[in-house]
Short mmCIF file of C-alpha atoms and ligand atoms in Angstrom, two decimals:
data_model
loop_
_atom_site.label_atom_id
_atom_site.label_comp_id
_atom_site.label_asym_id
_atom_site.label_seq_id
_atom_site.Cartn_x
_atom_site.Cartn_y
_atom_site.Cartn_z
CA MET A 1 -24.30 327.72 134.95
CA LEU A 2 -24.83 324.58 132.86
CA ARG A 3 -22.09 323.62 130.44
CA LEU A 4 -22.55 320.79 127.96
CA LEU A 5 -19.71 318.82 126.45
CA GLU A 6 -20.51 319.11 122.78
CA HIS A 7 -18.05 316.95 120.86
CA PRO A 8 -18.49 314.15 118.31
CA LEU A 9 -16.19 311.87 120.31
CA ALA A 10 -18.34 312.42 123.42
CA ASP A 11 -21.44 311.44 121.42
CA HIS A 12 -19.66 308.32 120.20
CA ILE A 13 -18.58 307.27 123.70
CA LEU A 14 -22.01 308.02 125.17
CA THR A 15 -23.74 305.89 122.59
CA HIS A 16 -21.64 302.87 123.59
CA LEU A 17 -22.13 303.64 127.29
CA ARG A 18 -25.92 303.71 126.82
CA ASP A 19 -26.00 300.47 124.84
CA LYS A 20 -27.32 297.75 127.17
CA THR A 21 -25.09 295.14 125.51
CA THR A 22 -21.89 296.95 126.61
CA LYS A 23 -20.09 294.80 129.18
CA PRO A 24 -18.70 296.20 132.49
CA ALA A 25 -15.03 296.15 131.37
CA THR A 26 -15.80 298.22 128.27
CA PHE A 27 -18.21 300.37 130.26
CA ARG A 28 -15.41 301.28 132.71
CA THR A 29 -13.06 302.22 129.86
CA LEU A 30 -15.70 304.39 128.21
CA ALA A 31 -16.52 306.10 131.52
CA TYR A 32 -12.80 306.83 131.95
CA GLN A 33 -12.52 308.33 128.46
CA LEU A 34 -15.58 310.51 128.77
CA THR A 35 -14.54 311.75 132.21
CA LEU A 36 -11.17 312.73 130.80
CA MET A 37 -12.95 314.92 128.25
CA LEU A 38 -15.14 316.40 130.99
CA ALA A 39 -12.10 317.02 133.18
CA PHE A 40 -10.44 319.02 130.40
CA ASP A 41 -13.60 321.01 129.80
CA ALA A 42 -14.36 321.72 133.45
CA THR A 43 -10.82 322.99 134.08
CA ARG A 44 -10.33 325.13 131.00
CA ASP A 45 -10.13 328.31 133.11
CA LEU A 46 -7.47 327.09 135.57
CA ALA A 47 -4.89 329.78 136.26
CA THR A 48 -1.45 329.40 134.69
CA GLU A 49 1.91 331.05 135.32
CA GLU A 50 4.58 332.02 132.85
CA ARG A 51 7.65 329.77 132.86
CA PRO A 52 10.79 330.71 130.92
CA ILE A 53 12.33 327.58 129.35
CA GLU A 54 14.75 326.65 126.63
CA THR A 55 13.71 324.33 123.85
CA PRO A 56 16.54 322.58 121.95
CA LEU A 57 16.32 325.54 119.51
CA GLU A 58 15.74 328.72 121.53
CA ALA A 59 14.53 330.36 124.71
CA THR A 60 10.78 330.81 125.04
CA ILE A 61 8.09 331.55 127.61
CA GLY A 62 5.78 328.63 128.43
CA HIS A 63 2.83 328.36 130.81
CA VAL A 64 2.41 325.92 133.67
CA LEU A 65 -0.52 325.37 136.00
CA GLY A 66 -0.67 327.76 138.94
CA HIS A 67 -0.48 326.66 142.53
CA GLN A 68 -4.16 326.25 143.37
CA PRO A 69 -4.51 322.53 144.14
CA ILE A 70 -7.43 320.50 142.86
CA VAL A 71 -9.72 318.37 145.00
CA VAL A 72 -11.97 315.75 143.45
CA VAL A 73 -14.85 314.63 145.64
CA ALA A 74 -16.48 311.45 144.37
CA ILE A 75 -20.03 310.50 145.30
CA LEU A 76 -19.94 306.78 146.11
CA ARG A 77 -20.23 304.47 144.48
CA ALA A 78 -20.49 305.39 140.82
CA GLY A 79 -18.42 308.58 141.22
CA VAL A 80 -15.35 306.45 141.91
CA SER A 81 -15.18 305.76 138.17
CA MET A 82 -14.49 309.47 137.58
CA VAL A 83 -11.53 309.92 139.95
CA GLN A 84 -8.71 308.26 138.00
CA PRO A 85 -8.93 310.51 134.91
CA PHE A 86 -8.34 313.56 137.13
CA LEU A 87 -5.46 311.83 138.93
CA ASP A 88 -3.88 310.85 135.63
CA VAL A 89 -3.67 314.33 134.13
CA PHE A 90 -3.36 316.86 136.95
CA PRO A 91 -0.12 317.08 138.91
CA GLU A 92 -1.64 317.93 142.27
CA VAL A 93 -4.97 316.32 143.17
CA SER A 94 -6.38 315.18 146.46
CA VAL A 95 -9.49 313.05 146.69
CA GLY A 96 -12.50 313.01 149.00
CA TYR A 97 -15.48 310.68 149.18
CA VAL A 98 -19.12 311.26 150.08
CA GLY A 99 -21.20 308.10 150.40
CA LEU A 100 -24.80 308.61 149.28
CA GLU A 101 -27.30 305.98 148.26
CA ARG A 102 -30.77 306.51 146.81
CA ASP A 103 -33.61 304.64 148.40
CA HIS A 104 -35.05 302.28 145.77
CA VAL A 105 -38.63 303.36 146.50
CA THR A 106 -38.44 307.07 147.34
CA ALA A 107 -35.25 307.91 145.34
CA VAL A 108 -34.17 310.07 148.30
CA ALA A 109 -30.43 309.78 148.95
CA ARG A 110 -29.16 308.66 152.37
CA SER A 111 -25.69 309.67 153.54
CA TYR A 112 -23.52 306.82 154.90
CA TYR A 113 -19.91 308.03 154.61
CA CYS A 114 -17.83 311.19 154.36
CA LYS A 115 -14.07 311.62 154.20
CA LEU A 116 -12.74 314.91 152.86
CA PRO A 117 -9.30 316.49 152.55
CA PRO A 118 -8.95 320.23 153.33
CA LEU A 119 -11.10 322.15 150.84
CA ALA A 120 -10.54 325.83 151.69
CA GLY A 121 -8.58 327.67 149.00
CA ARG A 122 -8.76 324.71 146.59
CA ARG A 123 -10.64 324.12 143.36
CA VAL A 124 -13.25 321.53 144.23
CA PHE A 125 -14.85 319.20 141.66
CA VAL A 126 -17.70 316.98 142.83
CA VAL A 127 -17.98 314.03 140.47
CA ASP A 128 -20.93 311.70 139.93
CA PRO A 129 -21.88 310.25 136.56
CA MET A 130 -25.67 310.53 136.97
CA LEU A 131 -27.61 313.66 137.92
CA ALA A 132 -31.22 312.47 138.17
CA THR A 133 -33.43 314.20 140.78
CA GLY A 134 -30.39 316.18 141.92
CA GLY A 135 -30.86 315.05 145.52
CA SER A 136 -27.45 313.35 145.82
CA ALA A 137 -25.53 316.16 144.13
CA THR A 138 -27.29 318.83 146.21
CA GLN A 139 -26.37 317.00 149.42
CA ALA A 140 -22.76 316.55 148.30
CA LEU A 141 -22.45 320.23 147.38
CA ASP A 142 -23.90 321.15 150.80
CA VAL A 143 -21.23 319.01 152.48
CA VAL A 144 -18.27 320.37 150.52
CA LYS A 145 -19.39 323.96 151.08
CA ARG A 146 -19.81 323.36 154.82
CA ASN A 147 -16.22 322.12 154.73
CA GLY A 148 -14.82 325.24 153.05
CA ALA A 149 -15.30 324.80 149.29
CA VAL A 150 -16.16 328.00 147.42
CA ALA A 151 -18.06 327.80 144.11
CA PRO A 152 -17.52 324.04 143.70
CA ARG A 153 -18.07 322.48 140.28
CA LEU A 154 -20.26 319.48 139.64
CA VAL A 155 -19.11 317.14 136.86
CA CYS A 156 -21.57 314.52 135.54
CA ILE A 157 -21.79 312.28 132.50
CA ILE A 158 -25.60 312.34 132.06
CA ALA A 159 -28.02 314.84 133.57
CA ALA A 160 -31.82 315.12 133.62
CA PRO A 161 -33.36 318.59 133.39
CA GLU A 162 -34.98 318.00 136.82
CA GLY A 163 -31.56 317.42 138.41
CA VAL A 164 -29.98 320.48 136.84
CA ALA A 165 -32.91 322.61 138.07
CA GLU A 166 -32.65 321.21 141.61
CA VAL A 167 -28.89 321.78 141.86
CA THR A 168 -29.13 325.27 140.38
CA ARG A 169 -31.94 326.21 142.78
CA HIS A 170 -29.94 325.14 145.86
CA HIS A 171 -26.48 326.07 144.61
CA PRO A 172 -26.63 328.93 142.10
CA ASP A 173 -22.87 329.46 142.59
CA ALA A 174 -21.98 325.91 141.47
CA SER A 175 -21.33 325.38 137.78
CA VAL A 176 -22.57 322.10 136.36
CA HIS A 177 -20.53 320.38 133.64
CA VAL A 178 -22.29 317.52 131.91
CA GLY A 179 -21.62 315.21 129.00
CA VAL A 180 -25.23 315.30 127.84
CA LEU A 181 -28.60 316.60 128.98
CA ASP A 182 -31.21 313.86 128.62
CA ARG A 183 -34.98 314.13 128.19
CA ALA A 184 -36.60 313.48 131.58
CA LEU A 185 -36.97 311.11 134.55
CA ASN A 186 -39.29 308.12 134.53
CA GLU A 187 -41.70 307.29 137.37
CA ARG A 188 -38.87 305.51 139.28
CA LYS A 189 -36.62 308.59 138.89
CA TYR A 190 -34.33 306.97 136.35
CA ILE A 191 -32.99 309.13 133.52
CA LEU A 192 -34.49 308.68 130.02
CA PRO A 193 -33.04 307.58 127.70
CA GLY A 194 -30.13 307.33 130.18
CA LEU A 195 -28.09 304.19 130.57
CA GLY A 196 -29.76 302.45 133.52
CA ASP A 197 -28.06 302.15 136.90
CA PHE A 198 -24.51 303.40 136.40
CA GLY A 199 -23.12 301.71 139.54
CA ASP A 200 -24.60 298.34 138.57
CA ARG A 201 -23.25 298.56 135.02
CA LEU A 202 -19.84 299.68 136.25
CA TYR A 203 -19.39 296.92 138.78
CA GLY A 204 -21.52 294.18 137.23
CA THR A 205 -23.96 294.05 140.18
C1 PRP B 1 -26.84 307.06 141.58
C2 PRP B 1 -25.87 308.03 140.95
C3 PRP B 1 -26.06 309.27 141.77
C4 PRP B 1 -27.53 309.22 142.09
C5 PRP B 1 -28.26 310.20 141.21
O1 PRP B 1 -26.31 306.54 142.73
O2 PRP B 1 -24.55 307.59 140.92
O3 PRP B 1 -25.29 309.30 142.95
O4 PRP B 1 -27.97 307.89 141.82
O5 PRP B 1 -29.59 310.26 141.55
P1 PRP B 1 -30.25 311.57 142.17
O6 PRP B 1 -29.81 312.73 141.32
O7 PRP B 1 -31.73 311.27 142.03
O8 PRP B 1 -29.84 311.70 143.60
P2 PRP B 1 -27.08 305.45 143.66
O9 PRP B 1 -27.83 306.16 144.74
O10 PRP B 1 -27.86 304.54 142.79
O11 PRP B 1 -25.89 304.72 144.38
P3 PRP B 1 -24.68 303.85 143.78
O12 PRP B 1 -23.74 304.80 143.07
O13 PRP B 1 -24.08 303.28 145.01
O14 PRP B 1 -25.26 302.82 142.84
N1 URA B 2 -28.87 306.71 139.07
C1 URA B 2 -28.47 305.96 138.01
O1 URA B 2 -27.46 305.24 138.09
N2 URA B 2 -29.20 306.02 136.88
C2 URA B 2 -30.29 306.80 136.76
O2 URA B 2 -30.90 306.83 135.68
C3 URA B 2 -30.68 307.58 137.87
C4 URA B 2 -29.95 307.52 139.01
#
């Protein structure tokens, strides 16, 4: 299932993220803001429980989040930029990391690191801003499923149609939440119009 974040504020933030004159400090802030919107959208079906409370005026029944903890698994390096928004709004989050790096010539991702908290029985969100060929996301979803995640969600800022197709083919159970679906990949497997190399723009490398 592909879900697009359709919101005028998301369009506004994306436009500034794409702009090549945006500096890393602003880029990081914009990535934070857009991920916050994606985090709200990707968690809109979280279970809640009734909670009787008293306001200063009367007794009422509220709703609080249920007890299923959230795990965010960031694909290094660019996915790190998407962790803090989840930590800032959800009361119970643990974080895992999967290190994957695309080869500059073949665009095939190589795994170099993996550190995961327990995943069984938890809601697992794999985060990576760019879904290009889908190779990195597919590998990360493989890893989290092997470690106990059921129906993990993939949260990305920009996706190419090729990447969505690849992830859906390998992981039909994984829903894919994206800020925007772009046109295509170029011959070097970069997303068009895209925003360039997210990790480089984030960290000024
Ligand atoms: C980027 C991006 C994704 C990957 C997407 O990372 O953050 O992880 O490319 O491409 P794919 O869908 O074709 O696999 P990169 O490999 O450049 O590493 P970095 O985050 O360390 O810069
Ligand atoms: N990774 C990026 O950072 N950008 C792209 O366009 C493709 C992969």
